[in-house]
């Protein structure tokens, strides 16, 4: 994606859709639909009419954690973003500086041995960078073994400066979120699914659209840094693998809800193109060179043009299509980020009559 595109600050969604006026709900956002380079504009509540019986939506059930916690290094206040829990009990964390407006700004990571005091006399000690080529996220060891309990008591949702105010954790849970067996979850909301309501899901089901749940616990994604995604924990259950394979064998389209769903299911496909039940860690980065083997389309939020996951969008739709749709989103005054509008990328077939026919 070209880096010459810039998203004006006023295009950031500062509050959730349901807080923008009376009578609004989560689904009161706009829907940009693209099929190849053809684009059309809709309300999100029209989604059931853009899909058809036999289509299958892959949805992420990961709940959002209250992953931001206040801390102190000496007398200096910091904010700790808890990103990912490692197999050895350590946590990948990002330290940030308060900006005086209720949000935070980037801070240099490290050095090794840095001690952060957290609420309840809990100590976090930084040990080493998460990767050898970056220093934003560090592995740290926490003196309290129940970090998830610590976050439930003292944490709050991660919030970036383009939002207007703190929100309760419930605002960051999607309709698909389910408690994890180990209490884990995502540092940041799998936001593509946020506009779905129970009413809309029921309408989709009544029209013959199916849902395949997967889980991928997302780590932090700083607004100031656009690194490739870090390894994340995921699971594709056996029942969902069967649903996906059956839909692919029929006439249904496989549509991922969010880039996290793409990453999970594309990590679970074997060399023969069959989706298998799998769980563990994925470090997969979907690029145009790698391509996609399972998904036909994607429902996603609008991301900064420099963000690495736009390469995934290009892998699904092609660069020309993504550049055209983002140009339309900018000129159409769509709203960006987790509380913003959404983009439905449908597959383009050989005899497509355009978006009005829902592509192939």
Coordinates of C-alpha atoms in Angstrom, one line a residue:
X1 CA 0.0 0.0 0.0
X2 CA 1.4 3.4 -0.9
X3 CA 2.5 5.4 2.0
X4 CA 1.4 8.7 0.3
X5 CA -2.1 8.2 1.6
X6 CA -2.7 10.0 4.9
X7 CA -5.8 9.7 7.1
X8 CA -6.9 13.0 8.5
X9 CA -7.1 13.1 12.3
X10 CA -10.8 14.0 12.2
X11 CA -11.6 10.7 10.4
X12 CA -10.7 8.8 13.6
X13 CA -13.8 7.4 15.4
X14 CA -13.5 9.0 18.9
X15 CA -16.4 7.2 20.6
X16 CA -18.3 4.0 19.9
X17 CA -21.2 4.2 17.4
X18 CA -23.9 3.7 20.1
X19 CA -22.6 6.9 21.9
X20 CA -22.9 9.2 18.9
X21 CA -26.6 9.9 19.2
X22 CA -30.0 8.7 20.4
X23 CA -31.4 5.4 19.0
X24 CA -28.0 4.2 17.8
X25 CA -26.5 0.8 18.4
X26 CA -23.2 -0.9 17.6
X27 CA -24.4 -1.7 14.1
X28 CA -24.9 2.1 13.4
X29 CA -21.8 2.3 11.3
X30 CA -21.2 2.4 7.6
X31 CA -20.2 -0.5 5.3
X32 CA -17.9 -0.1 2.3
X33 CA -18.3 -3.1 0.0
X34 CA -15.6 -3.8 -2.7
X35 CA -15.5 -6.4 -5.4
X36 CA -12.3 -6.0 -7.3
X37 CA -12.0 -2.3 -8.0
X38 CA -15.8 -1.8 -7.9
X39 CA -17.0 -0.1 -4.7
X40 CA -20.4 0.5 -3.2
X41 CA -21.6 2.2 0.0
X42 CA -24.0 0.8 2.5
X43 CA -25.1 0.8 6.2
X44 CA -23.7 -2.1 8.2
X45 CA -27.3 -3.3 8.9
X46 CA -27.5 -4.1 5.2
X47 CA -24.8 -6.8 5.6
X48 CA -27.3 -9.7 5.5
X49 CA -28.4 -8.5 2.1
X50 CA -24.8 -8.4 0.9
X51 CA -24.3 -12.1 1.8
X52 CA -26.2 -15.2 0.8
X53 CA -27.2 -18.7 2.0
X54 CA -24.2 -21.0 2.3
X55 CA -21.7 -18.2 3.0
X56 CA -19.6 -18.9 6.1
X57 CA -18.2 -16.2 8.5
X58 CA -15.1 -17.1 10.5
X59 CA -15.3 -15.2 13.8
X60 CA -12.8 -14.7 16.6
X61 CA -14.2 -15.6 20.1
X62 CA -11.3 -14.1 22.0
X63 CA -12.4 -11.8 24.9
X64 CA -10.7 -8.5 25.4
X65 CA -8.6 -8.0 28.6
X66 CA -8.2 -5.0 30.8
X67 CA -4.6 -5.0 29.6
X68 CA -3.4 -1.6 30.6
X69 CA -2.1 -1.1 34.2
X70 CA -0.4 1.9 36.0
X71 CA 3.1 1.4 37.3
X72 CA 6.1 3.3 38.5
X73 CA 9.8 3.2 37.7
X74 CA 11.3 5.1 40.7
X75 CA 9.1 8.2 41.0
X76 CA 8.1 8.2 37.3
X77 CA 4.7 7.0 36.4
X78 CA 4.4 4.6 33.4
X79 CA 1.6 2.6 31.9
X80 CA 2.2 -1.1 31.2
X81 CA 0.4 -2.8 28.3
X82 CA 0.3 -6.5 28.9
X83 CA 0.4 -8.1 25.4
X84 CA 0.9 -11.8 25.5
X85 CA 1.5 -14.5 28.1
X86 CA 4.4 -16.8 27.3
X87 CA 4.5 -20.6 27.9
X88 CA 7.1 -20.0 30.6
X89 CA 4.9 -17.6 32.6
X90 CA 6.5 -14.4 31.5
X91 CA 4.5 -11.7 29.7
X92 CA 5.4 -9.7 26.7
X93 CA 4.8 -6.1 27.8
X94 CA 5.1 -2.6 26.4
X95 CA 5.9 0.4 28.6
X96 CA 4.4 3.7 27.7
X97 CA 4.4 7.2 29.1
X98 CA 1.3 9.0 30.3
X99 CA 0.5 12.0 28.0
X100 CA -1.5 14.0 30.5
X101 CA -4.7 13.5 28.5
X102 CA -5.7 10.1 29.8
X103 CA -3.8 8.3 27.1
X104 CA -0.2 7.4 26.5
X105 CA 2.7 8.0 24.1
X106 CA 5.5 5.7 23.0
X107 CA 8.5 5.1 25.3
X108 CA 11.8 3.4 24.6
X109 CA 11.8 -0.2 25.9
X110 CA 14.3 -1.6 28.5
X111 CA 16.9 -1.8 29.6
X112 CA 17.1 -5.4 31.0
X113 CA 16.7 -5.4 34.8
X114 CA 14.3 -2.4 34.8
X115 CA 11.8 -2.9 37.7
X116 CA 8.3 -1.5 37.5
X117 CA 6.1 -1.3 40.6
X118 CA 2.5 -2.2 40.0
X119 CA -0.6 -2.0 42.3
X120 CA -0.6 -4.2 45.4
X121 CA 3.2 -4.1 45.7
X122 CA 3.6 -6.3 42.6
X123 CA 6.9 -6.1 40.7
X124 CA 7.5 -6.5 37.0
X125 CA 11.1 -7.0 35.9
X126 CA 12.1 -6.6 32.2
X127 CA 14.4 -9.4 31.1
X128 CA 14.9 -9.2 27.3
X129 CA 13.4 -7.8 24.1
X130 CA 10.7 -9.9 22.5
X131 CA 12.6 -10.1 19.3
X132 CA 16.2 -9.4 18.3
X133 CA 15.2 -6.7 15.8
X134 CA 13.0 -4.5 18.0
X135 CA 12.9 -3.1 21.5
X136 CA 9.3 -1.9 21.9
X137 CA 8.0 -5.1 23.5
X138 CA 10.0 -6.9 26.2
X139 CA 9.6 -10.2 28.1
X140 CA 9.0 -9.4 31.7
X141 CA 8.5 -11.5 34.8
X142 CA 5.8 -10.6 37.3
X143 CA 6.1 -11.3 41.0
X144 CA 2.3 -12.1 41.2
X145 CA 1.6 -15.4 39.4
X146 CA -2.0 -14.5 38.8
X147 CA -1.5 -11.6 36.3
X148 CA -5.0 -12.0 34.9
X149 CA -6.4 -11.5 38.3
X150 CA -4.2 -8.4 38.8
X151 CA -5.6 -7.0 35.5
X152 CA -9.2 -7.8 36.5
X153 CA -8.6 -5.8 39.8
X154 CA -6.4 -3.0 38.6
X155 CA -6.4 -2.9 34.8
X156 CA -8.4 -1.0 32.2
X157 CA -8.7 -1.4 28.4
X158 CA -5.9 -0.2 26.3
X159 CA -6.8 3.2 24.8
X160 CA -5.0 5.3 22.2
X161 CA -5.0 9.1 21.9
X162 CA -7.5 9.3 19.0
X163 CA -10.3 8.2 21.4
X164 CA -12.2 10.8 23.4
X165 CA -12.4 9.1 26.9
X166 CA -12.0 5.9 28.8
X167 CA -14.7 3.3 28.2
X168 CA -15.8 0.3 30.3
X169 CA -14.4 -3.1 29.3
X170 CA -17.8 -4.1 28.0
X171 CA -17.5 -1.6 25.2
X172 CA -14.4 -3.6 24.0
X173 CA -16.1 -7.0 24.0
X174 CA -17.6 -8.3 20.8
X175 CA -20.9 -10.3 20.6
X176 CA -18.8 -13.4 19.8
X177 CA -16.4 -13.1 22.8
X178 CA -16.4 -16.2 25.0
X179 CA -14.5 -16.8 28.3
X180 CA -11.2 -18.8 27.6
X181 CA -10.6 -21.9 29.6
X182 CA -7.4 -20.4 31.0
X183 CA -8.9 -16.9 31.5
X184 CA -6.7 -15.5 28.7
X185 CA -7.8 -13.1 26.0
X186 CA -6.7 -10.3 23.7
X187 CA -4.7 -7.2 24.7
X188 CA -6.8 -5.3 22.1
X189 CA -10.3 -6.0 20.8
X190 CA -10.7 -8.1 17.6
X191 CA -12.5 -5.0 16.4
X192 CA -13.9 -6.1 13.0
X193 CA -16.6 -7.9 14.8
X194 CA -17.6 -5.0 17.0
X195 CA -20.5 -3.8 14.9
X196 CA -22.3 -7.2 15.1
X197 CA -25.3 -7.3 17.4
X198 CA -27.3 -10.3 18.5
X199 CA -30.2 -9.1 16.3
X200 CA -28.0 -8.9 13.2
X201 CA -26.5 -12.4 13.9
X202 CA -30.0 -13.8 14.2
X203 CA -30.9 -12.3 10.8
X204 CA -27.8 -13.7 9.2
X205 CA -28.5 -17.2 10.5
X206 CA -32.1 -16.9 9.3
X207 CA -30.8 -16.2 5.8
X208 CA -28.6 -19.3 5.8
X209 CA -25.3 -17.7 6.7
X210 CA -23.1 -19.9 8.9
X211 CA -20.5 -19.1 11.6
X212 CA -17.3 -20.9 12.3
X213 CA -15.7 -19.8 15.7
X214 CA -11.9 -19.7 16.1
X215 CA -9.8 -18.1 18.7
X216 CA -6.7 -15.9 18.3
X217 CA -5.5 -13.8 21.3
X218 CA -4.2 -10.6 19.8
X219 CA -1.2 -8.7 21.2
X220 CA -0.8 -4.9 21.3
X221 CA -0.6 -2.9 18.2
X222 CA 0.8 0.6 18.9
X223 CA -0.4 3.5 16.8
X224 CA 3.2 4.7 16.6
X225 CA 4.8 1.5 15.3
X226 CA 3.9 -0.7 12.3
X227 CA 5.9 -3.8 12.9
X228 CA 4.9 -7.1 11.5
X229 CA 2.6 -9.0 13.9
X230 CA 4.2 -10.9 16.7
X231 CA 3.5 -14.6 17.4
X232 CA 0.1 -15.1 18.9
X233 CA -1.8 -18.0 20.5
X234 CA -4.6 -19.5 18.4
X235 CA -7.0 -22.4 18.1
X236 CA -9.1 -23.7 15.3
X237 CA -11.6 -26.3 16.7
X238 CA -12.4 -29.5 15.0
X239 CA -16.1 -28.5 14.4
X240 CA -15.0 -25.2 12.8
X241 CA -12.5 -27.0 10.5
X242 CA -15.3 -29.3 9.4
X243 CA -17.6 -26.4 8.7
X244 CA -15.0 -24.5 6.7
X245 CA -14.0 -27.5 4.6
X246 CA -17.7 -28.3 3.9
X247 CA -18.4 -24.7 2.8
X248 CA -15.4 -24.8 0.5
X249 CA -16.6 -28.0 -1.0
X250 CA -20.0 -26.4 -1.8
X251 CA -21.0 -23.1 -3.2
X252 CA -20.4 -21.1 0.0
X253 CA -17.8 -18.3 0.3
X254 CA -15.4 -18.3 3.2
X255 CA -15.4 -14.8 4.7
X256 CA -13.1 -14.0 7.6
X257 CA -14.3 -11.4 10.2
X258 CA -11.1 -9.6 10.9
X259 CA -7.4 -10.1 10.1
X260 CA -7.1 -12.2 13.2
X261 CA -9.5 -14.8 11.8
X262 CA -7.5 -14.9 8.6
X263 CA -4.2 -15.4 10.5
X264 CA -5.7 -18.3 12.5
X265 CA -7.4 -20.2 9.8
X266 CA -4.5 -19.7 7.3
X267 CA -2.2 -21.2 10.0
X268 CA -4.4 -24.3 10.2
X269 CA -4.4 -25.3 6.5
X270 CA -2.3 -28.2 5.4
X271 CA -0.3 -28.6 2.1
X272 CA -3.4 -30.1 0.4
X273 CA -5.6 -27.1 1.2
X274 CA -7.5 -28.8 4.0
X275 CA -8.2 -26.9 7.2
X276 CA -7.2 -29.0 10.3
X277 CA -8.0 -28.6 13.9
X278 CA -4.9 -26.9 15.4
X279 CA -3.8 -24.8 18.3
X280 CA -0.6 -23.3 19.5
X281 CA 1.4 -20.3 18.4
X282 CA 1.3 -18.7 14.9
X283 CA 4.0 -16.4 13.5
X284 CA 2.3 -16.4 10.1
X285 CA 2.5 -13.1 8.1
X286 CA 0.1 -13.2 5.2
X287 CA 1.5 -11.2 2.2
X288 CA 0.7 -11.0 -1.5
X289 CA 3.6 -13.3 -2.1
X290 CA 2.4 -15.9 0.2
X291 CA -1.3 -15.5 -0.7
X292 CA -4.3 -17.0 1.0
X293 CA -5.4 -20.6 0.7
X294 CA -8.7 -20.7 2.7
X295 CA -10.5 -17.3 2.8
X296 CA -12.3 -15.8 -0.2
X297 CA -13.1 -12.5 1.4
X298 CA -12.8 -10.4 4.5
X299 CA -14.8 -8.1 6.7
X300 CA -12.3 -5.7 8.4
X301 CA -12.0 -2.3 10.0
X302 CA -10.2 0.6 8.3
X303 CA -6.5 0.6 9.2
X304 CA -3.7 3.2 8.8
X305 CA -2.3 2.9 5.2
X306 CA 1.2 2.1 6.5
X307 CA 0.0 -0.8 8.7
X308 CA 1.6 -4.1 7.9
X309 CA -1.8 -6.0 7.9
X310 CA -2.7 -4.1 4.8
X311 CA -0.4 -6.6 3.0
X312 CA -2.9 -9.2 4.1
X313 CA -5.7 -7.2 2.4
X314 CA -3.7 -7.0 -0.7
X315 CA -3.1 -10.8 -0.6
X316 CA -6.9 -11.2 -0.6
X317 CA -8.0 -8.5 -3.0
X318 CA -5.0 -7.2 -4.9
X319 CA -3.3 -3.9 -4.5
X320 CA -5.4 -2.0 -7.1
X321 CA -8.6 -3.0 -5.3
X322 CA -7.3 -1.9 -1.9
X323 CA -6.0 1.4 -3.1
X324 CA -9.3 2.1 -4.8
X325 CA -11.4 1.2 -1.8
X326 CA -9.2 3.2 0.6
X327 CA -9.5 6.2 -1.7
X328 CA -13.3 5.8 -1.7
X329 CA -13.3 5.5 2.1
X330 CA -11.3 8.7 2.4
X331 CA -13.4 10.7 -0.1
X332 CA -16.6 9.2 1.5
X333 CA -15.5 10.4 4.9
X334 CA -15.6 7.0 6.6
X335 CA -14.4 6.7 10.2
X336 CA -11.2 4.8 11.1
X337 CA -10.0 2.6 14.0
X338 CA -11.8 0.2 16.3
X339 CA -15.0 2.3 16.8
X340 CA -15.2 3.2 13.1
X341 CA -16.7 1.9 9.9
X342 CA -16.0 -1.4 8.2
X343 CA -15.0 -2.7 4.8
X344 CA -16.4 -5.9 3.2
X345 CA -14.1 -7.4 0.6
X346 CA -15.9 -9.9 -1.6
X347 CA -14.3 -12.2 -4.1
X348 CA -14.4 -11.2 -7.8
X349 CA -15.6 -13.9 -10.1
X350 CA -15.1 -14.3 -13.9
X351 CA -18.7 -13.3 -14.7
X352 CA -19.2 -10.6 -12.1
X353 CA -21.8 -8.0 -12.7
X354 CA -20.5 -5.8 -9.9
X355 CA -21.1 -5.3 -6.2
X356 CA -24.9 -5.1 -6.8
X357 CA -24.8 -8.8 -7.5
X358 CA -22.6 -9.6 -4.5
X359 CA -19.7 -10.6 -6.8
X360 CA -19.2 -14.3 -7.2

